[in-house]
Coordinates of C-alpha atoms in Angstrom, one line a residue:
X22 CA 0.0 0.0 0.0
X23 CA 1.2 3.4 -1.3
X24 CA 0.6 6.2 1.0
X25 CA -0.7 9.2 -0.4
X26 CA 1.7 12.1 -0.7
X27 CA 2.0 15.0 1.2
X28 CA -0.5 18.1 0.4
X29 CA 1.7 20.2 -2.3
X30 CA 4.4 17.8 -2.3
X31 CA 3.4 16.5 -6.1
X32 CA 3.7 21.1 -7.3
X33 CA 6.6 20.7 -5.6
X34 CA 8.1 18.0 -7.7
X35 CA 6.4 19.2 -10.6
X36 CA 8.7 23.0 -10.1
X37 CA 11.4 21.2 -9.4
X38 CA 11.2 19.2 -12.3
X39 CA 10.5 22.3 -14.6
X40 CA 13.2 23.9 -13.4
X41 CA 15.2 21.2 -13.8
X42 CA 14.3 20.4 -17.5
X43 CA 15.0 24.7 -17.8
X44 CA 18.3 24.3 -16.7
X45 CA 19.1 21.7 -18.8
X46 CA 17.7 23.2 -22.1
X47 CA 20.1 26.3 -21.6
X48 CA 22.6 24.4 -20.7
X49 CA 22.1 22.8 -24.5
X50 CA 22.2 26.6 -25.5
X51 CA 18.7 26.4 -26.3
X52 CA 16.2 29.7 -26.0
X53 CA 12.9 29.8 -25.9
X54 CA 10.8 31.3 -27.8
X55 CA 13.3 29.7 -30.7
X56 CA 12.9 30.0 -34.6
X57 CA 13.5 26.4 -36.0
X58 CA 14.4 28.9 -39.5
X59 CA 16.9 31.3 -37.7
X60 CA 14.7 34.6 -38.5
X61 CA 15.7 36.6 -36.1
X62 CA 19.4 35.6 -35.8
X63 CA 20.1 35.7 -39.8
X64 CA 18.3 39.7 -39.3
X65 CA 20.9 40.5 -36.8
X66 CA 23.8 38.7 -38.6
X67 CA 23.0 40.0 -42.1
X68 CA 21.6 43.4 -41.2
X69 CA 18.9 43.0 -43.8
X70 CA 15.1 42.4 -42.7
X71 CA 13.6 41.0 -46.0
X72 CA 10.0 42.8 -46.1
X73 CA 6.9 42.0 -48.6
X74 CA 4.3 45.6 -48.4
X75 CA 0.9 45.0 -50.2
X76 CA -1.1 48.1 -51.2
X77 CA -3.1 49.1 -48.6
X78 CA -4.7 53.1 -48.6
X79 CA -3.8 54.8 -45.6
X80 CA -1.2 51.9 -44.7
X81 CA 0.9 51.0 -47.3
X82 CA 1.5 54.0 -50.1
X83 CA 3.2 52.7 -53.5
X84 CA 5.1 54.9 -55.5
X85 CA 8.7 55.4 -57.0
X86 CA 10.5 54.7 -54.4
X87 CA 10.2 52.7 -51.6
X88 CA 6.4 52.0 -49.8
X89 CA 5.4 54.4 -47.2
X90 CA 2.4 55.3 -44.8
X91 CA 2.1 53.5 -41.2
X92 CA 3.4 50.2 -41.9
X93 CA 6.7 50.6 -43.9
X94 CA 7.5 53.7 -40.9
X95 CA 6.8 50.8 -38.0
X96 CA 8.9 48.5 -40.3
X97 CA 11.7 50.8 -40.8
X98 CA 12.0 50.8 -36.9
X99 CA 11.6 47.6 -36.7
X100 CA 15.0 46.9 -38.6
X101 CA 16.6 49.9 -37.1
X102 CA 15.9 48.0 -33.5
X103 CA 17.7 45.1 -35.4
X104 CA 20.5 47.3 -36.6
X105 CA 19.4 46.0 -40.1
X106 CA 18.3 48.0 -43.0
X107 CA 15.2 47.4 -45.2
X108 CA 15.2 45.0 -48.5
X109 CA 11.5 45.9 -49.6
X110 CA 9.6 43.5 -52.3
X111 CA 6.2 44.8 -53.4
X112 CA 3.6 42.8 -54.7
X113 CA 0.2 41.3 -53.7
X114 CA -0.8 39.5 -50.3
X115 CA -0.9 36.1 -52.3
X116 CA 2.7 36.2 -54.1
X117 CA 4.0 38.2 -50.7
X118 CA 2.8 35.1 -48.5
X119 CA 3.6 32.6 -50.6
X120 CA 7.6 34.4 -50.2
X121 CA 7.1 34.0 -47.1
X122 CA 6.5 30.6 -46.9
X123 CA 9.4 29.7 -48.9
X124 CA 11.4 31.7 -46.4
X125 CA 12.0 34.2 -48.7
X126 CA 10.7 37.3 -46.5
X127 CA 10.6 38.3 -43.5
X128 CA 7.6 39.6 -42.6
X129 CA 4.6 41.2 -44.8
X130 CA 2.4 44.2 -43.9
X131 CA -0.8 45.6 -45.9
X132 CA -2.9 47.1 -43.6
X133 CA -3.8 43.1 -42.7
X134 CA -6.3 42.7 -40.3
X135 CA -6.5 39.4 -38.1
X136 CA -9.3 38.3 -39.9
X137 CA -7.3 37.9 -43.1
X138 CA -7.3 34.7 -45.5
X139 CA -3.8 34.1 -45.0
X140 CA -3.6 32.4 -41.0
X141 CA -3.3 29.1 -42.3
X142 CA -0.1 30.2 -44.6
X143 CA 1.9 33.0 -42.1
X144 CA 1.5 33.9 -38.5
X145 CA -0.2 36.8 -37.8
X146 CA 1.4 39.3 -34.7
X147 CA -0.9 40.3 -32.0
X148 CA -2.8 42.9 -33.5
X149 CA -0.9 46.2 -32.9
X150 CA -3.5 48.6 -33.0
X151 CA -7.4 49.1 -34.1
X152 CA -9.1 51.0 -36.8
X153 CA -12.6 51.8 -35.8
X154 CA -14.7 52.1 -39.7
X155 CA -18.2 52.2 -40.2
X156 CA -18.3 48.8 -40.5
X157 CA -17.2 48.3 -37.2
X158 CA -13.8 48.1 -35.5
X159 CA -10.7 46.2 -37.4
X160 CA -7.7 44.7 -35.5
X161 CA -4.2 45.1 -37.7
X162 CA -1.6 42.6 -37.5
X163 CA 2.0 41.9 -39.2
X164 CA 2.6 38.3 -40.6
X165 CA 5.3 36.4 -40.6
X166 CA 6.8 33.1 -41.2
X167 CA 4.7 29.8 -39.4
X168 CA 7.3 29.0 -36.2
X169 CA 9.3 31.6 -36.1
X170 CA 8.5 32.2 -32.7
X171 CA 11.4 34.3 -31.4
X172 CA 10.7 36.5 -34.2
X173 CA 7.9 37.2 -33.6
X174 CA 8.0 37.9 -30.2
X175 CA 11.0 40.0 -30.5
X176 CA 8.5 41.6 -33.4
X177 CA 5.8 41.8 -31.1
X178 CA 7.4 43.6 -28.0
X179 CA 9.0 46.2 -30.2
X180 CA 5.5 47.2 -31.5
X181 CA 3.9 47.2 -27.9
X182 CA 5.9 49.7 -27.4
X183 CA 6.3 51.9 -30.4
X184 CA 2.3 51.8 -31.2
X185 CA 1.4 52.5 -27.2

């Protein structure tokens, strides 16, 4: 006959057994979040972030040189955060997400909201900030690449605080 352990003896094995399994991971010189595709590392090694803009009015502006409006000024901070310049590639959502599938970009902006058709394909940020329309009130979001977790986080944190 087992006795039955102590009240908060089995958290207790459980936090030292997370702690334990923490340790090891870093020891490994693993991170987490972690990009199985090296995103955010290959930015800050390179010092190019590989952007896809879609035409979006009042987000994304299209002209000679290269986009402008809300999106390309948050993603020109973005890479200076990085210490990385801009490599822009304009084109439409589908041939932008389909780049960034193939790992060819790093993130796409076109005044996206997080309703968007393209969630099964990319990873959309939190949504950064809200447009209120007549049709109601629309979330925007950034995507980027499926996994790329420490990306996006990194991504994430660094619009928190430039959109707040």
């Amino acid at each position: 006959m087992n006795p039955e352990p102590a009240p908060g003896r089995c958290s207790l094995s459980v936090g030292v057994l997370l702690v334990l399994v923490t340790t090891v991971l870093s020891a490994c010189g693993l991170s987490i979040p972690t990009d199985p595709g090296g995103t955010l590392d290959a930015v800050r090694r390179d010092g190019v972030l590989r952007a896809g803009a879609s035409p979006s009015p009042g987000w994304v502006e299209i002209g000679t040189d290269a986009p402008a409006g809300r999106e390309p000024e948050l993603v020109e901070g973005f890479a200076d955060h990085l210490g990385a310049r801009v490599e822009w590639t304009v084109a439409g959502e589908e041939h932008l997400v389909e780049m960034l599938e193939k790992g060819e970009l790093d993130l796409v902006v076109g005044g996206l909201s997080d309703q968007n058709a393209w969630t099964s394909k990319a990873a959309p940020t939190r949504p950064y900030t809200e447009e209120r329309t007549a049709d109601g009130t629309t979330a925007h979001v950034v995507l980027v690449p499926m996994g790329e977790n420490a990306f996006q986080s990194e991504l994430e944190r660094w619009l928190d605080g430039a959109t707040s």
